[in-house]
Amino acid sequence: MDRTVVRAALAALRRTVAGPDYPGVRLPLDRLRHRPRTAAALRTLGLLALLGLALVTAQFLLDSRGLPIATAWVLAILTVAPLPILLTRPLLAWRIMLVGELFGTFNRRQADDAVVVGAGVGEFWPWSPTQILVIVVVLAAVAARVDRAVLAWIGLLSLIPVWIFVSPSNQVGVSLLFVVLLILGDLVRGNLLARRALAEQAELSELEKSRRAVLEERTRIARELHDVVAHHMSMIAVQAETAPYRLAAVPDPARAEFAAIADSARAALTDMRRLLGVLRSESEDPRTAPQPGLADLPALVAAARRAGMAVTLDTDVAAEPSAPVELAAYRIVQEGLANAARHAGGAAVRVTVRDRAGGLAVRVQNTAGGTPAGPDAHGGGQGLVGMRERAVSLGGSFTACPTTDGGYAIDVLLPDDAPRPDEPPRVDHREDGTP
């Protein structure tokens, strides 16, 4: 015989006799959590049923076998003990049942004995009626839970007491009954496994359909962005670049402002192309393209100044934050400057980025605006919502409120748990300027 087969059989025997149990199934009473009174009533009825079976078994052992009360009750409890744990601990329930099957024949009277015990005579079966019922239930339930190698040993070990204690005329019939129970239980197990595999496959199919739907929607959004937004941004850039040549005697400040508009439009187009690449890609791998960070804040502020804003930048960061924190800080400052330009035209804006305990503090504050807001300034924008989402996604805090001087302030704290180098580079920019 192949040694591999022998080792597998011995491993299955160890699992059957002393190995770990199989995972339990969900109890029917667990579905009644929203109805605690009903669950409590059913538990009480189940406990009373077990006590009733134990009482009937003990009375049978006292009347038919003349056992002492303590011995009768021990065998009765051993008989019904597998039932309450059958669903949660199937192997343990079978092991207890096997012990009861071996010792449940204690002091049994043979059918051909002339000894009369009480009002009865000898027993035709080695076990009490309750124990026969428990054996049948346990074998059927366990066969539906264990794998076939363990099931083969369960069947073999369960048949040993049959061939020892059952009368020769009934041994074959009882053995066939046990085998049929085990086969039916295994068929039930195979059916359950097939249904579970089919359900998992259906779930995977639904997930794949959902993924494809998301990709199709992303592609549609990317197409719309390219056809509409990118087209208009390109037109803005071209018109801003050609306007000074189409107008006569353009002042230098206006020429610089046109150049700033063109630069901003080209930067927006670059970000738009990067976003379109992400939307069109099916890969879930992180993007490796460089993202803006704290080092890009001076250029952002310079672009805002060229657009006519009075911006002061105060950045004092002793340790380099992680990439997500740097990107969030940059985007928050960018959106804060855009909000100040839309809602408080002509106001002075101060951007402060500093280290705080365990993170990075970002503040964008503007004074009261001297120029009325444009017609679209109070539209349903998502700037504050986006900044809050960025901060919360990193576990930080976000606050936006008016100031006492009539301006507005945005305060964000971005925690950073990323490891830092021993000698981090120092970014220290203090710039004060006016347009």
Coordinates of N, CA, C and O in Angstrom, one line a residue, residues 60-199:
F60 N -35.7 4.5 32.5 CA -35.5 3.3 31.8 C -34.4 2.4 32.4 O -34.5 1.2 32.6
L61 N -33.3 3.0 32.7 CA -32.1 2.3 33.3 C -32.4 1.8 34.7 O -32.0 0.7 35.0
L62 N -33.2 2.6 35.4 CA -33.6 2.1 36.8 C -34.5 0.9 36.7 O -34.4 0.0 37.5
D63 N -35.5 1.0 35.8 CA -36.5 -0.1 35.8 C -36.0 -1.3 35.1 O -36.3 -2.5 35.5
S64 N -35.3 -1.2 33.9 CA -34.9 -2.3 33.1 C -33.6 -3.0 33.6 O -33.4 -4.1 33.3
R65 N -32.7 -2.2 34.2 CA -31.4 -2.7 34.5 C -31.1 -2.7 36.0 O -30.0 -3.2 36.4
G66 N -31.9 -2.1 36.8 CA -31.7 -2.1 38.2 C -30.4 -1.4 38.6 O -29.8 -1.8 39.6
L67 N -30.1 -0.3 37.9 CA -28.8 0.4 38.2 C -29.1 1.3 39.4 O -30.2 1.7 39.7
P68 N -28.0 1.6 40.1 CA -28.1 2.7 41.2 C -28.5 4.0 40.6 O -28.3 4.3 39.4
I69 N -29.2 4.8 41.4 CA -29.7 6.1 40.9 C -28.5 7.0 40.3 O -28.7 7.5 39.2
A70 N -27.4 7.1 41.0 CA -26.3 7.9 40.5 C -25.8 7.4 39.2 O -25.5 8.1 38.2
T71 N -25.6 6.0 39.0 CA -25.1 5.5 37.8 C -26.1 5.7 36.6 O -25.7 6.0 35.5
A72 N -27.4 5.5 36.9 CA -28.4 5.7 35.9 C -28.4 7.2 35.4 O -28.5 7.4 34.2
W73 N -28.2 8.1 36.3 CA -28.2 9.5 35.9 C -27.0 9.9 35.2 O -27.0 10.7 34.2
V74 N -25.8 9.3 35.5 CA -24.6 9.6 34.7 C -24.7 9.1 33.3 O -24.4 9.8 32.3
L75 N -25.3 7.8 33.1 CA -25.5 7.3 31.8 C -26.5 8.1 31.0 O -26.4 8.3 29.8
A76 N -27.6 8.6 31.7 CA -28.6 9.4 31.1 C -28.0 10.7 30.6 O -28.3 11.2 29.4
I77 N -27.2 11.4 31.4 CA -26.6 12.7 31.0 C -25.7 12.4 29.8 O -25.6 13.2 28.9
L78 N -24.9 11.3 29.9 CA -24.0 11.0 28.8 C -24.7 10.7 27.5 O -24.2 11.0 26.4
T79 N -25.9 10.2 27.6 CA -26.7 9.9 26.4 C -27.2 11.2 25.7 O -27.1 11.3 24.5
V80 N -27.7 12.2 26.5 CA -28.2 13.4 25.9 C -27.2 14.5 25.7 O -27.5 15.5 25.1
A81 N -26.0 14.3 26.3 CA -25.0 15.4 26.2 C -24.6 15.8 24.8 O -24.3 17.0 24.5
P82 N -24.6 14.9 23.8 CA -24.2 15.3 22.4 C -25.2 16.3 21.7 O -24.8 17.1 20.9
L83 N -26.4 16.3 22.1 CA -27.5 17.1 21.4 C -27.2 18.6 21.5 O -27.3 19.2 20.4
P84 N -27.0 19.2 22.6 CA -26.8 20.7 22.6 C -25.6 21.2 21.9 O -25.5 22.4 21.6
I85 N -24.6 20.3 21.7 CA -23.3 20.8 21.1 C -23.2 20.3 19.7 O -22.1 20.4 19.1
L86 N -24.2 19.6 19.2 CA -24.1 19.0 17.9 C -23.8 19.9 16.7 O -23.0 19.6 15.8
L87 N -24.4 21.1 16.8 CA -24.2 22.1 15.7 C -22.9 22.9 15.8 O -22.3 23.2 14.8
T88 N -22.5 23.1 17.0 CA -21.3 23.9 17.2 C -20.0 23.1 17.3 O -18.9 23.6 16.9
R89 N -20.1 21.9 17.9 CA -18.9 21.0 18.0 C -19.3 19.6 17.5 O -19.5 18.7 18.3
P90 N -19.3 19.4 16.2 CA -19.8 18.1 15.8 C -18.9 16.9 16.1 O -19.4 15.8 16.5
L91 N -17.6 17.1 16.0 CA -16.7 16.0 16.4 C -16.8 15.6 17.9 O -16.8 14.5 18.3
L92 N -16.8 16.7 18.7 CA -17.0 16.4 20.2 C -18.3 15.7 20.5 O -18.3 14.8 21.3
A93 N -19.4 16.1 19.8 CA -20.6 15.4 20.0 C -20.5 14.0 19.6 O -21.1 13.1 20.3
W94 N -19.9 13.6 18.5 CA -19.7 12.2 18.1 C -18.9 11.5 19.1 O -19.2 10.3 19.4
R95 N -17.8 12.1 19.6 CA -16.9 11.4 20.6 C -17.7 11.1 21.9 O -17.6 9.9 22.4
I96 N -18.5 12.0 22.3 CA -19.4 11.7 23.5 C -20.4 10.6 23.2 O -20.6 9.7 24.0
M97 N -20.9 10.7 22.0 CA -21.9 9.6 21.6 C -21.2 8.3 21.5 O -21.8 7.3 22.0
L98 N -20.0 8.2 21.0 CA -19.3 6.9 21.0 C -19.0 6.3 22.4 O -19.2 5.1 22.6
V99 N -18.6 7.2 23.3 CA -18.4 6.8 24.7 C -19.8 6.2 25.3 O -19.8 5.2 25.9
G100 N -20.9 6.9 25.0 CA -22.2 6.4 25.5 C -22.6 5.2 24.8 O -23.2 4.3 25.4
E101 N -22.2 5.0 23.5 CA -22.5 3.8 22.8 C -21.7 2.6 23.4 O -22.2 1.5 23.4
L102 N -20.5 2.8 23.9 CA -19.7 1.7 24.5 C -20.2 1.4 25.9 O -20.3 0.2 26.2
F103 N -20.5 2.4 26.7 CA -20.9 2.2 28.1 C -22.4 2.2 28.3 O -22.8 1.9 29.4
G104 N -23.2 2.5 27.3 CA -24.6 2.5 27.5 C -25.3 1.1 27.6 O -26.4 1.0 27.9
T105 N -24.5 0.1 27.4 CA -25.0 -1.3 27.5 C -24.7 -1.9 28.9 O -24.9 -3.1 29.1
F106 N -24.3 -1.0 29.8 CA -23.9 -1.5 31.2 C -25.1 -2.2 31.8 O -26.2 -1.7 31.9
N107 N -24.9 -3.5 32.3 CA -25.9 -4.2 33.1 C -27.1 -4.6 32.2 O -28.2 -4.7 32.8
R108 N -26.9 -4.7 30.9 CA -28.0 -5.0 30.0 C -28.5 -6.4 30.2 O -27.6 -7.4 30.4
R109 N -29.8 -6.7 30.1 CA -30.3 -8.0 30.2 C -30.5 -8.6 28.8 O -31.2 -7.9 28.0
Q110 N -30.0 -9.8 28.6 CA -30.2 -10.4 27.3 C -31.6 -10.8 27.0 O -32.4 -11.1 28.0
A111 N -32.0 -10.8 25.8 CA -33.4 -11.1 25.5 C -33.9 -12.5 25.9 O -35.0 -12.8 26.1
D112 N -32.9 -13.5 25.9 CA -33.3 -14.9 26.2 C -33.1 -15.2 27.7 O -33.2 -16.4 28.1
D113 N -32.7 -14.2 28.5 CA -32.6 -14.4 29.9 C -34.0 -14.6 30.6 O -35.0 -14.0 30.2
A114 N -34.0 -15.4 31.6 CA -35.3 -15.7 32.3 C -35.5 -14.7 33.4 O -36.5 -14.8 34.1
V115 N -34.4 -13.9 33.7 CA -34.5 -13.0 34.8 C -35.5 -11.9 34.5 O -35.5 -11.3 33.4
V116 N -36.4 -11.6 35.4 CA -37.4 -10.5 35.3 C -37.0 -9.4 36.2 O -36.7 -9.6 37.4
V117 N -36.9 -8.2 35.6 CA -36.5 -7.0 36.4 C -37.7 -6.1 36.4 O -38.2 -5.5 35.4
G118 N -38.3 -6.0 37.6 CA -39.6 -5.2 37.7 C -40.7 -5.8 36.9 O -41.0 -7.0 37.0
A119 N -41.3 -5.0 36.0 CA -42.4 -5.5 35.2 C -41.9 -5.9 33.8 O -42.7 -6.3 33.0
G120 N -40.6 -5.8 33.5 CA -40.1 -6.1 32.2 C -39.2 -7.3 32.2 O -38.9 -7.9 33.2
V121 N -38.8 -7.6 31.0 CA -37.9 -8.8 30.8 C -36.7 -8.3 30.1 O -36.4 -7.1 30.0
G122 N -35.9 -9.2 29.5 CA -34.6 -8.8 28.9 C -34.9 -7.9 27.7 O -35.9 -7.8 27.1
E123 N -33.8 -7.2 27.3 CA -33.8 -6.2 26.2 C -33.4 -6.8 24.9 O -32.4 -7.6 24.9
F124 N -34.1 -6.5 23.8 CA -33.7 -6.9 22.5 C -32.6 -6.1 21.9 O -31.9 -6.5 21.0
W125 N -32.4 -4.8 22.4 CA -31.4 -3.9 21.9 C -30.4 -3.6 23.0 O -30.9 -3.4 24.1
P126 N -29.1 -3.4 22.7 CA -28.2 -3.1 23.7 C -28.3 -1.6 24.3 O -27.7 -1.3 25.3
W127 N -29.1 -0.8 23.6 CA -29.1 0.6 24.1 C -30.6 1.0 24.4 O -31.5 0.4 23.9
S128 N -30.8 2.0 25.2 CA -32.1 2.5 25.5 C -32.7 3.2 24.2 O -32.0 3.6 23.3
P129 N -34.0 3.3 24.2 CA -34.6 4.0 23.0 C -34.1 5.4 22.8 O -33.9 5.8 21.7
T130 N -33.9 6.1 23.9 CA -33.4 7.5 23.8 C -32.0 7.5 23.2 O -31.7 8.3 22.3
Q131 N -31.2 6.5 23.6 CA -29.8 6.4 23.1 C -29.8 6.1 21.6 O -29.0 6.6 20.8
I132 N -30.7 5.2 21.2 CA -30.8 4.8 19.8 C -31.1 6.0 18.9 O -30.5 6.3 17.9
L133 N -32.1 6.9 19.4 CA -32.4 8.1 18.7 C -31.3 9.0 18.6 O -31.0 9.6 17.6
V134 N -30.5 9.2 19.7 CA -29.4 10.1 19.7 C -28.3 9.6 18.8 O -27.7 10.4 18.0
I135 N -28.0 8.3 18.7 CA -27.0 7.8 17.8 C -27.4 8.1 16.4 O -26.5 8.5 15.6
V136 N -28.6 7.9 16.0 CA -29.1 8.1 14.6 C -28.9 9.6 14.3 O -28.4 10.0 13.2
V137 N -29.4 10.5 15.2 CA -29.3 11.9 14.9 C -27.9 12.4 14.8 O -27.5 13.2 13.9
V138 N -27.0 12.0 15.7 CA -25.6 12.4 15.7 C -24.9 11.9 14.5 O -24.2 12.7 13.8
L139 N -25.1 10.7 14.1 CA -24.4 10.2 12.9 C -24.9 10.9 11.6 O -24.0 11.3 10.8
A140 N -26.1 11.2 11.5 CA -26.6 11.9 10.3 C -26.1 13.3 10.3 O -25.7 13.8 9.2
A141 N -26.1 14.0 11.5 CA -25.6 15.4 11.5 C -24.1 15.5 11.3 O -23.7 16.4 10.6
V142 N -23.4 14.6 11.9 CA -21.9 14.7 11.7 C -21.5 14.4 10.3 O -20.6 15.0 9.8
A143 N -22.2 13.4 9.7 CA -21.8 13.1 8.3 C -22.0 14.2 7.4 O -21.4 14.3 6.3
A144 N -22.9 15.2 7.7 CA -23.1 16.3 6.9 C -22.1 17.4 7.1 O -22.2 18.5 6.5
R145 N -21.2 17.2 8.1 CA -20.3 18.3 8.4 C -18.8 18.0 8.2 O -18.0 18.9 8.0
V146 N -18.4 16.7 8.2 CA -17.0 16.4 8.2 C -16.6 15.9 6.8 O -17.5 15.6 6.0
D147 N -15.3 15.9 6.5 CA -14.8 15.4 5.2 C -14.9 13.9 5.1 O -15.0 13.3 6.2
R148 N -14.7 13.4 4.0 CA -14.9 11.9 3.8 C -13.9 11.1 4.5 O -14.2 10.0 4.9
A149 N -12.6 11.5 4.6 CA -11.6 10.7 5.3 C -12.0 10.6 6.8 O -11.9 9.5 7.3
V150 N -12.4 11.6 7.4 CA -12.8 11.6 8.8 C -14.1 10.8 8.9 O -14.3 10.0 9.8
L151 N -15.0 11.0 7.9 CA -16.3 10.2 8.0 C -16.1 8.7 7.9 O -16.8 8.0 8.5
A152 N -15.1 8.3 7.1 CA -14.8 6.8 7.0 C -14.4 6.3 8.4 O -14.9 5.2 8.8
W153 N -13.6 7.0 9.1 CA -13.2 6.5 10.4 C -14.3 6.6 11.4 O -14.5 5.7 12.3
I154 N -15.2 7.6 11.3 CA -16.3 7.7 12.2 C -17.3 6.5 12.0 O -17.8 5.9 12.9
G155 N -17.5 6.2 10.7 CA -18.3 5.0 10.4 C -17.7 3.7 11.0 O -18.4 2.9 11.6
L156 N -16.4 3.5 10.8 CA -15.8 2.3 11.2 C -15.8 2.2 12.8 O -16.1 1.2 13.3
L157 N -15.5 3.3 13.5 CA -15.5 3.3 14.9 C -16.9 3.1 15.5 O -17.1 2.5 16.5
S158 N -17.8 3.7 14.8 CA -19.2 3.6 15.3 C -19.8 2.2 15.1 O -20.7 1.8 15.8
L159 N -19.3 1.4 14.1 CA -19.7 0.1 13.9 C -19.1 -1.0 14.9 O -19.7 -2.1 15.0
I160 N -18.0 -0.6 15.5 CA -17.4 -1.6 16.4 C -18.4 -2.0 17.6 O -18.5 -3.2 17.8
P161 N -19.0 -1.0 18.3 CA -20.0 -1.4 19.3 C -21.2 -2.2 18.8 O -21.7 -3.1 19.5
V162 N -21.5 -2.0 17.5 CA -22.6 -2.8 16.9 C -22.3 -4.2 16.8 O -23.0 -5.1 17.2
W163 N -21.0 -4.5 16.3 CA -20.6 -5.9 16.2 C -20.2 -6.5 17.5 O -20.1 -7.8 17.6
I164 N -20.1 -5.7 18.5 CA -19.8 -6.3 19.9 C -21.1 -6.6 20.6 O -21.2 -7.7 21.2
F165 N -22.1 -5.7 20.6 CA -23.2 -5.7 21.5 C -24.5 -6.2 20.8 O -25.4 -6.7 21.5
V166 N -24.7 -5.9 19.6 CA -26.0 -6.2 18.9 C -26.0 -7.7 18.6 O -25.0 -8.3 18.3
S167 N -27.2 -8.3 18.7 CA -27.3 -9.7 18.5 C -27.0 -10.1 17.0 O -27.2 -9.2 16.1
P168 N -26.4 -11.2 16.8 CA -26.0 -11.6 15.4 C -27.1 -11.5 14.4 O -26.8 -11.1 13.2
S169 N -28.3 -11.7 14.7 CA -29.4 -11.6 13.7 C -29.7 -10.2 13.3 O -30.3 -10.0 12.3
N170 N -29.2 -9.2 14.1 CA -29.5 -7.8 13.8 C -28.3 -7.0 13.4 O -28.4 -5.8 13.1
Q171 N -27.1 -7.6 13.4 CA -25.9 -6.8 13.2 C -25.8 -6.3 11.8 O -25.5 -5.1 11.6
V172 N -26.2 -7.1 10.8 CA -26.1 -6.6 9.4 C -27.1 -5.5 9.2 O -26.8 -4.5 8.5
G173 N -28.3 -5.6 9.7 CA -29.3 -4.6 9.5 C -28.9 -3.3 10.1 O -29.1 -2.2 9.5
V174 N -28.4 -3.3 11.4 CA -28.0 -2.1 12.0 C -26.8 -1.5 11.3 O -26.7 -0.2 11.2
S175 N -25.9 -2.3 10.9 CA -24.7 -1.8 10.1 C -25.1 -1.1 8.8 O -24.6 0.0 8.5
L176 N -26.1 -1.7 8.1 CA -26.6 -1.1 6.9 C -27.3 0.3 7.2 O -27.1 1.2 6.5
L177 N -28.0 0.3 8.3 CA -28.6 1.6 8.7 C -27.6 2.7 9.0 O -27.7 3.8 8.5
F178 N -26.5 2.3 9.7 CA -25.5 3.3 10.0 C -24.8 3.8 8.7 O -24.6 5.0 8.5
V179 N -24.5 2.8 7.8 CA -23.9 3.2 6.5 C -24.8 4.1 5.7 O -24.3 5.1 5.1
V180 N -26.1 3.8 5.6 CA -27.0 4.6 4.8 C -27.1 6.0 5.4 O -27.1 7.0 4.7
L181 N -27.1 6.1 6.8 CA -27.1 7.4 7.4 C -25.8 8.2 7.0 O -25.9 9.4 6.7
L182 N -24.7 7.6 7.0 CA -23.4 8.3 6.7 C -23.4 8.7 5.3 O -23.0 9.8 4.9
I183 N -23.9 7.8 4.4 CA -23.9 8.2 2.9 C -24.9 9.3 2.7 O -24.5 10.3 1.9
L184 N -26.1 9.3 3.3 CA -27.0 10.4 3.1 C -26.4 11.7 3.6 O -26.6 12.8 3.0
G185 N -25.8 11.7 4.8 CA -25.2 12.9 5.4 C -24.1 13.4 4.4 O -24.0 14.6 4.2
D186 N -23.3 12.5 3.8 CA -22.2 13.0 2.9 C -22.8 13.6 1.7 O -22.3 14.6 1.1
L187 N -23.9 13.0 1.2 CA -24.6 13.6 0.0 C -25.1 15.0 0.4 O -25.0 15.9 -0.5
V188 N -25.7 15.2 1.6 CA -26.1 16.5 2.0 C -25.0 17.5 2.0 O -25.1 18.6 1.6
R189 N -23.8 17.0 2.6 CA -22.6 17.9 2.7 C -22.2 18.3 1.3 O -21.8 19.4 1.0
G190 N -22.1 17.3 0.3 CA -21.7 17.6 -1.0 C -22.7 18.6 -1.7 O -22.2 19.6 -2.4
N191 N -23.9 18.5 -1.4 CA -24.9 19.5 -2.0 C -24.7 20.8 -1.4 O -24.7 21.9 -2.1
L192 N -24.5 20.9 -0.1 CA -24.2 22.2 0.5 C -22.9 22.9 0.0 O -22.9 24.1 -0.3
L193 N -21.9 22.1 -0.2 CA -20.6 22.6 -0.7 C -20.8 23.1 -2.2 O -20.3 24.2 -2.5
A194 N -21.6 22.4 -2.9 CA -21.9 22.8 -4.3 C -22.6 24.1 -4.4 O -22.3 25.0 -5.1
R195 N -23.6 24.2 -3.5 CA -24.4 25.5 -3.4 C -23.5 26.6 -3.0 O -23.7 27.7 -3.5
R196 N -22.7 26.4 -2.0 CA -21.8 27.4 -1.5 C -20.8 27.9 -2.6 O -20.6 29.1 -2.8
A197 N -20.3 26.9 -3.4 CA -19.4 27.3 -4.5 C -20.1 28.1 -5.5 O -19.6 29.0 -6.1
L198 N -21.4 27.6 -5.8 CA -22.2 28.4 -6.8 C -22.5 29.8 -6.4 O -22.4 30.7 -7.1
A199 N -22.8 29.9 -5.1 CA -23.0 31.3 -4.5 C -21.8 32.1 -4.6 O -21.9 33.3 -4.9

